[in-house]
Short mmCIF file of C-alpha atoms in Angstrom, two decimals:
data_model
loop_
_atom_site.label_atom_id
_atom_site.label_comp_id
_atom_site.label_asym_id
_atom_site.label_seq_id
_atom_site.Cartn_x
_atom_site.Cartn_y
_atom_site.Cartn_z
CA MET A 1 0.00 0.00 -0.01
CA GLY A 2 1.42 3.39 -1.06
CA PRO A 3 1.73 6.42 1.25
CA ARG A 4 -1.32 8.12 -0.26
CA GLN A 5 -3.52 5.08 0.16
CA MET A 6 -2.30 4.47 3.73
CA ALA A 7 -2.90 8.13 4.63
CA PHE A 8 -6.43 7.94 3.16
CA ARG A 9 -7.23 4.80 5.12
CA GLN A 10 -6.07 6.38 8.38
CA ALA A 11 -7.80 9.71 7.66
CA PHE A 12 -11.11 8.01 6.87
CA GLY A 13 -11.27 6.46 10.35
CA TYR A 14 -10.60 9.78 12.03
CA SER A 15 -13.17 11.55 9.83
CA LEU A 16 -16.13 9.33 10.75
CA PRO A 17 -17.47 11.69 13.49
CA ILE A 18 -17.41 14.52 10.94
CA MET A 19 -19.22 12.32 8.41
CA ALA A 20 -22.05 11.78 10.91
CA GLY A 21 -22.40 15.49 11.61
CA TYR A 22 -21.79 16.90 8.14
CA GLY A 23 -23.83 14.26 6.35
CA PHE A 24 -26.81 14.91 8.61
CA LEU A 25 -26.63 18.70 8.67
CA GLY A 26 -25.73 18.88 4.97
CA PHE A 27 -28.83 16.83 4.25
CA THR A 28 -30.84 19.33 6.27
CA TYR A 29 -29.31 22.21 4.30
CA GLY A 30 -30.29 20.53 1.03
CA LEU A 31 -33.88 20.17 2.29
CA TYR A 32 -33.91 23.80 3.37
CA MET A 33 -32.77 25.01 -0.08
CA HIS A 34 -35.40 22.85 -1.72
CA GLU A 35 -38.06 24.44 0.51
CA LEU A 36 -36.86 27.86 -0.68
CA GLY A 37 -37.47 26.79 -4.26
CA PHE A 38 -33.91 26.04 -5.47
CA SER A 39 -32.98 23.03 -7.56
CA PHE A 40 -30.34 20.64 -6.24
CA TRP A 41 -27.63 22.36 -8.33
CA TYR A 42 -27.65 25.38 -6.01
CA PRO A 43 -26.88 23.67 -2.69
CA MET A 44 -24.42 21.30 -4.41
CA LEU A 45 -22.41 24.09 -6.09
CA LEU A 46 -22.57 26.33 -3.01
CA ALA A 47 -21.31 23.47 -0.87
CA ILE A 48 -18.35 22.95 -3.24
CA THR A 49 -17.36 26.59 -3.73
CA VAL A 50 -18.49 28.45 -0.60
CA TYR A 51 -18.11 25.58 1.88
CA ALA A 52 -19.15 27.57 4.95
CA GLY A 53 -22.23 26.04 6.53
CA SER A 54 -23.54 29.09 8.39
CA VAL A 55 -23.04 31.32 5.38
CA GLU A 56 -24.67 28.81 3.04
CA PHE A 57 -27.81 28.76 5.16
CA LEU A 58 -27.86 32.59 5.10
CA MET A 59 -27.23 32.70 1.35
CA GLY A 60 -30.53 30.95 0.68
CA ASN A 61 -32.41 34.08 1.74
CA MET A 62 -29.75 36.39 0.28
CA LEU A 63 -30.26 34.87 -3.18
CA LEU A 64 -33.99 35.52 -2.90
CA GLY A 65 -33.55 39.12 -1.72
CA SER A 66 -32.35 42.30 -3.42
CA PHE A 67 -28.80 42.51 -4.78
CA SER A 68 -26.56 44.00 -2.07
CA PRO A 69 -22.90 42.93 -2.43
CA LEU A 70 -21.56 45.19 0.34
CA GLN A 71 -24.08 43.94 2.88
CA THR A 72 -23.40 40.35 1.83
CA PHE A 73 -19.64 40.86 2.17
CA LEU A 74 -19.90 42.38 5.64
CA MET A 75 -22.31 39.68 6.84
CA VAL A 76 -20.06 36.87 5.56
CA LEU A 77 -17.01 38.54 7.11
CA MET A 78 -18.76 38.88 10.46
CA VAL A 79 -20.00 35.27 10.45
CA ASN A 80 -16.64 33.80 9.45
CA ALA A 81 -14.22 36.21 11.15
CA ARG A 82 -13.20 33.45 13.55
CA HIS A 83 -11.37 31.75 10.67
CA LEU A 84 -8.75 34.50 10.85
CA PHE A 85 -7.75 33.12 14.24
CA TYR A 86 -7.95 29.55 13.03
CA GLY A 87 -5.51 30.35 10.25
CA LEU A 88 -3.00 32.06 12.54
CA SER A 89 -2.99 29.08 14.89
CA MET A 90 -2.36 26.64 11.99
CA LEU A 91 0.62 28.44 10.39
CA GLU A 92 3.16 26.17 12.04
CA ARG A 93 1.15 22.97 11.51
CA TYR A 94 0.73 23.63 7.75
CA LYS A 95 4.33 24.70 7.26
CA GLY A 96 6.15 22.94 4.45
CA MET A 97 2.99 21.47 2.90
CA GLY A 98 3.69 22.85 -0.58
CA TRP A 99 0.72 22.80 -2.96
CA LYS A 100 -1.38 20.93 -0.39
CA LYS A 101 -1.52 24.04 1.76
CA PHE A 102 -3.87 25.82 -0.68
CA PHE A 103 -6.59 23.19 -0.28
CA LEU A 104 -5.91 22.82 3.45
CA VAL A 105 -6.58 26.55 3.88
CA PHE A 106 -9.68 26.53 1.68
CA GLY A 107 -11.14 23.49 3.42
CA MET A 108 -10.50 24.56 7.03
CA SER A 109 -14.03 24.57 8.40
CA ASP A 110 -14.81 24.70 12.12
CA GLU A 111 -14.99 20.93 12.49
CA THR A 112 -11.95 20.28 10.30
CA PHE A 113 -9.98 22.79 12.33
CA ALA A 114 -11.07 21.13 15.59
CA LEU A 115 -9.86 17.79 14.25
CA THR A 116 -6.67 18.70 12.37
CA SER A 117 -5.41 21.02 15.12
CA THR A 118 -5.55 18.27 17.76
CA VAL A 119 -5.15 14.93 15.97
CA ASP A 120 -1.87 13.03 16.30
CA VAL A 121 -0.78 11.81 12.85
CA PRO A 122 -0.49 7.99 13.08
CA LYS A 123 3.08 6.68 13.14
CA GLY A 124 4.37 5.85 9.69
CA THR A 125 1.70 7.93 7.92
CA ASP A 126 2.59 10.79 5.59
CA ARG A 127 1.58 13.93 7.48
CA GLY A 128 0.76 16.08 4.46
CA TRP A 129 -1.44 13.47 2.76
CA PHE A 130 -3.12 12.59 6.05
CA LEU A 131 -4.20 16.19 6.70
CA LEU A 132 -5.16 16.67 3.05
CA TRP A 133 -7.38 13.58 3.05
CA LEU A 134 -9.02 14.62 6.32
CA THR A 135 -9.88 17.99 4.83
CA TRP A 136 -11.07 16.54 1.53
CA LEU A 137 -13.21 13.89 3.19
CA ASP A 138 -14.89 16.47 5.43
CA GLU A 139 -15.84 18.66 2.47
CA THR A 140 -17.01 15.61 0.53
CA TYR A 141 -19.37 14.67 3.38
CA TRP A 142 -20.86 18.15 3.34
CA VAL A 143 -21.28 18.29 -0.45
CA ALA A 144 -22.78 14.80 -0.59
CA GLY A 145 -25.20 15.53 2.27
CA ALA A 146 -26.34 18.83 0.73
CA THR A 147 -26.85 17.24 -2.69
CA LEU A 148 -28.76 14.24 -1.36
CA GLY A 149 -30.92 16.46 0.84
CA ALA A 150 -31.89 18.63 -2.13
CA LEU A 151 -32.63 15.57 -4.28
CA ALA A 152 -34.72 14.00 -1.51
CA GLY A 153 -36.55 17.23 -0.75
CA PRO A 154 -39.56 16.54 -3.03
CA LEU A 155 -40.02 13.16 -1.29
CA ILE A 156 -39.84 14.33 2.32
CA ALA A 157 -42.31 16.41 4.31
CA CYS A 158 -41.36 16.75 7.99
CA ARG A 159 -40.32 19.36 10.55
CA MET A 160 -36.57 20.07 10.70
CA ASN A 161 -36.46 21.93 14.03
CA GLY A 162 -33.47 21.07 16.25
CA LEU A 163 -31.39 19.13 13.71
CA GLU A 164 -28.56 21.67 13.93
CA PHE A 165 -27.76 20.36 17.43
CA VAL A 166 -25.85 17.51 15.81
CA LEU A 167 -22.84 19.83 15.33
CA THR A 168 -22.89 20.83 19.00
CA ALA A 169 -22.87 17.15 19.95
CA MET A 170 -19.98 16.50 17.57
CA PHE A 171 -17.91 19.33 19.07
CA VAL A 172 -18.53 17.96 22.54
CA ALA A 173 -17.28 14.53 21.42
CA ILE A 174 -14.14 16.01 19.85
CA PHE A 175 -13.45 18.14 22.94
CA THR A 176 -13.93 15.15 25.24
CA ASP A 177 -11.57 13.02 23.16
CA ASN A 178 -8.93 15.75 23.24
CA TRP A 179 -9.39 16.19 27.01
CA LEU A 180 -8.77 12.49 27.61
CA LYS A 181 -5.53 12.60 25.57
CA GLU A 182 -4.09 15.74 27.24
CA ARG A 183 -1.46 15.57 29.95
CA SER A 184 -2.19 19.20 30.83
CA HIS A 185 -5.68 20.74 30.59
CA VAL A 186 -4.44 24.34 30.56
CA SER A 187 -5.44 24.96 26.92
CA SER A 188 -8.87 23.33 27.24
CA LEU A 189 -9.69 25.08 30.51
CA SER A 190 -8.50 28.42 29.11
CA GLY A 191 -10.84 28.00 26.17
CA LEU A 192 -13.82 27.23 28.42
CA VAL A 193 -13.13 30.13 30.81
CA LEU A 194 -12.44 32.72 28.12
CA SER A 195 -15.44 31.64 26.05
CA GLY A 196 -17.69 31.87 29.10
CA LEU A 197 -16.32 35.30 29.98
CA SER A 198 -16.86 36.56 26.41
CA LEU A 199 -20.39 35.16 26.40
CA PHE A 200 -21.13 37.03 29.62
CA LEU A 201 -19.62 40.31 28.40
CA PHE A 202 -20.72 40.36 24.75
CA GLY A 203 -23.82 38.18 24.59
CA PRO A 204 -24.58 35.08 22.50
CA ASP A 205 -24.59 36.92 19.16
CA ARG A 206 -21.19 38.62 19.45
CA PHE A 207 -18.97 36.54 21.72
CA ILE A 208 -17.16 34.29 19.20
CA VAL A 209 -14.65 36.78 17.74
CA PRO A 210 -13.71 38.33 21.15
CA ALA A 211 -13.36 34.85 22.60
CA MET A 212 -11.03 33.78 19.79
CA ALA A 213 -8.98 36.95 20.19
CA LEU A 214 -8.64 36.44 23.93
CA MET A 215 -7.64 32.79 23.45
CA LEU A 216 -5.05 33.75 20.83
CA VAL A 217 -3.42 36.32 23.11
CA TRP A 218 -3.62 34.16 26.24
CA LEU A 219 -2.27 31.00 24.62
CA THR A 220 0.49 33.01 22.91
CA LEU A 221 1.57 34.24 26.34
CA LEU A 222 1.48 30.64 27.61
CA ARG A 223 3.20 29.18 24.54
CA GLY A 224 6.54 28.56 26.25
CA ARG A 225 4.91 26.76 29.14
CA LEU A 226 2.67 24.67 26.89
CA GLU A 227 5.51 23.67 24.55
CA GLY A 228 7.55 22.69 27.61
CA LYS A 229 4.77 20.20 28.42
CA GLY A 230 4.50 18.85 24.92
CA GLY A 231 1.84 21.29 23.72
CA GLY A 232 -0.57 20.14 26.39
CA LYS A 233 -0.63 16.59 24.99
#
């Protein structure tokens, strides 16, 4: 078995929790777009090119409204501003990836970031191909779910309330797995405390960007200590 095939096999196993979440929520997104009157081409192509779940849900109503590129730009920037902090934290991890880095950056969704930033590459597995396959598989799950949901839309008539909770459950599972593997819980506890503080100060609609900024500054200050303990692993 070649290095690419071995990396794919390893990455597939690690991506299964994402498949459950993305497949389910992507299916819901496809149903939602069908209910808005779009053919399956729209959610499928948006899933491939935009690949930002929150924004894609918003774009359904944007496409039906009046043309306002500035408003759309600002809304998308506000919703996805947290990815600026994701990118900064992954500079070292994606270093030396060559051409793979372009797709790794494009495909770095919330869930992919949560996985690739904490996963230990299996021994003997090519690191670049492993991270690339993880990212590609995650996007594939989302695209497939969105497409199937839109195709199944005419055949399904049921209430979709509460299905988005699947992503919350998936994040809890990833956090728990990372907690069990850590030797030091400084990073995890810092994230919980700073997120809670930001939620209290800024409210549920505005706390994500301040929380990410606080975590970036705080963990940068603690970098020497964390690296001395193996990065908290």
